[in-house]
mmCIF file of C-alpha atoms in Angstrom:
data_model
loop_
_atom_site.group_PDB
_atom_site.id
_atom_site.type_symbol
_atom_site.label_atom_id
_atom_site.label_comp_id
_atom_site.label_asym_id
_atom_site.label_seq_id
_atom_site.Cartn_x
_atom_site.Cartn_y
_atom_site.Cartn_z
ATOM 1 C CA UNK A 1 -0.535 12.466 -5.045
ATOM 2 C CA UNK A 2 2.064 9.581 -5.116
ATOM 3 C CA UNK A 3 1.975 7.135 -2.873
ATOM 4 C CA UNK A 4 4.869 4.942 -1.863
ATOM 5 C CA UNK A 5 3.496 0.950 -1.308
ATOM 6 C CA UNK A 6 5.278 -0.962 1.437
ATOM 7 C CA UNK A 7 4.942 -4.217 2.440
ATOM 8 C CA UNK A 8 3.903 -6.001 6.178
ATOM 9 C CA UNK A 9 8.047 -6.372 6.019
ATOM 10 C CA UNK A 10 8.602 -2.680 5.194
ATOM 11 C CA UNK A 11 9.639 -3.339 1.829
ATOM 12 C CA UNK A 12 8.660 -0.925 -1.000
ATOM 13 C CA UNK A 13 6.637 -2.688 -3.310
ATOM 14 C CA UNK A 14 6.267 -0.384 -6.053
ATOM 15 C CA UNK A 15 3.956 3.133 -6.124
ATOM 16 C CA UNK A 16 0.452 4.595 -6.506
ATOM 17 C CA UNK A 17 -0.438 7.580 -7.843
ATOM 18 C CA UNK A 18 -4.121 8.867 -6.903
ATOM 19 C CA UNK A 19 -5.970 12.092 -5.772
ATOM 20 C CA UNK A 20 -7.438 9.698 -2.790
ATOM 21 C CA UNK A 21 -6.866 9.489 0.454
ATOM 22 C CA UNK A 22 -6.799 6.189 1.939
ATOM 23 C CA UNK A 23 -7.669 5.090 5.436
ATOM 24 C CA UNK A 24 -6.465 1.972 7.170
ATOM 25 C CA UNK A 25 -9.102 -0.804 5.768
ATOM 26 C CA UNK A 26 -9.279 0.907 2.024
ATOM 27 C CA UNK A 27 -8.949 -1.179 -1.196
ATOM 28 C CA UNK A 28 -7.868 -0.318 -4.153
ATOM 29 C CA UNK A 29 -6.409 -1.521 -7.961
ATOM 30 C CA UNK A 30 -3.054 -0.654 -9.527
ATOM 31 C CA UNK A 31 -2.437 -0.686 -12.950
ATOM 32 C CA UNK A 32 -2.326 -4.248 -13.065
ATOM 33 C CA UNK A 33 -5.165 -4.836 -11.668
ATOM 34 C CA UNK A 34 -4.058 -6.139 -8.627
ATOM 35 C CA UNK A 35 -5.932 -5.416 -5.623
ATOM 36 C CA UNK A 36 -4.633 -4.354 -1.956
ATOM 37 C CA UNK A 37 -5.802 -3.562 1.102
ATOM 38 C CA UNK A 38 -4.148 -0.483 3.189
ATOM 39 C CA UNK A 39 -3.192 -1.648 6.586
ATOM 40 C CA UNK A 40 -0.718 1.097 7.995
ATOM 41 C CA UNK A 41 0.077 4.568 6.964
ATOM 42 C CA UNK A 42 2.923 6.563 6.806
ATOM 43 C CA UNK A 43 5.119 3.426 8.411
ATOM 44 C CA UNK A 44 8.287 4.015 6.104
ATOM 45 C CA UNK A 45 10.584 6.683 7.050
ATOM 46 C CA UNK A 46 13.486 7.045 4.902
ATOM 47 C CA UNK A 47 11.237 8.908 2.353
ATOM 48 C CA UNK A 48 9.935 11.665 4.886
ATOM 49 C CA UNK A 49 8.255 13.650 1.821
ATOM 50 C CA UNK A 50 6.799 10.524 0.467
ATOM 51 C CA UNK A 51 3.248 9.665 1.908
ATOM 52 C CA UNK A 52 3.217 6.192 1.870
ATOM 53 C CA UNK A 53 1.038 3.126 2.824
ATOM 54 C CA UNK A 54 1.752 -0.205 3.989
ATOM 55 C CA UNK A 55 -0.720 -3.111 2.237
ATOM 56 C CA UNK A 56 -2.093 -6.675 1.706
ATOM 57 C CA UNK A 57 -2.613 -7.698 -1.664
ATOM 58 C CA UNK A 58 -6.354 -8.874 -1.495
ATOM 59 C CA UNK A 59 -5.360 -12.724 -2.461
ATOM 60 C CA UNK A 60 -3.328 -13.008 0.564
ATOM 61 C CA UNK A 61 -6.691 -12.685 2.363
ATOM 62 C CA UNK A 62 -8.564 -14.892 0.861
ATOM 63 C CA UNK A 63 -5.686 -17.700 0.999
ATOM 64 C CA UNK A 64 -5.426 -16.869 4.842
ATOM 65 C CA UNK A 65 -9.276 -16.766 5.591
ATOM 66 C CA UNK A 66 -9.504 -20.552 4.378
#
């Protein structure tokens, strides 16, 4: 399945492609070995057909939790 990646500003961010599926709280890597963290699902609506997820990248975290 292909995933559509959205940002906390509803922004697409670029796309995932995985047999997963993700809960709110999941991790995962894409290809460049970033990781995110899915906070919202299904948020963006002008893609009805499109599952998509809204996420974190994981160093946003860690700069926020110091």
């Amino acid at each position: 399945m292909q995933y559509l990646l959205i940002d906390t500003h509803r922004r697409p961010i670029g796309t995932l492609v995985s047999d997963k599926t993700f809960a709110v709280g999941d991790t995962f890597q894409n290809h460049n070995s970033e990781t995110y963290t899915v906070v919202g699902l299904n948020w963006f609506n002008q893609r009805p057909h499109t599952q998509s997820l809204t996420v974190i990248p994981q160093s946003a975290i860690k700069v926020a939790a110091k």
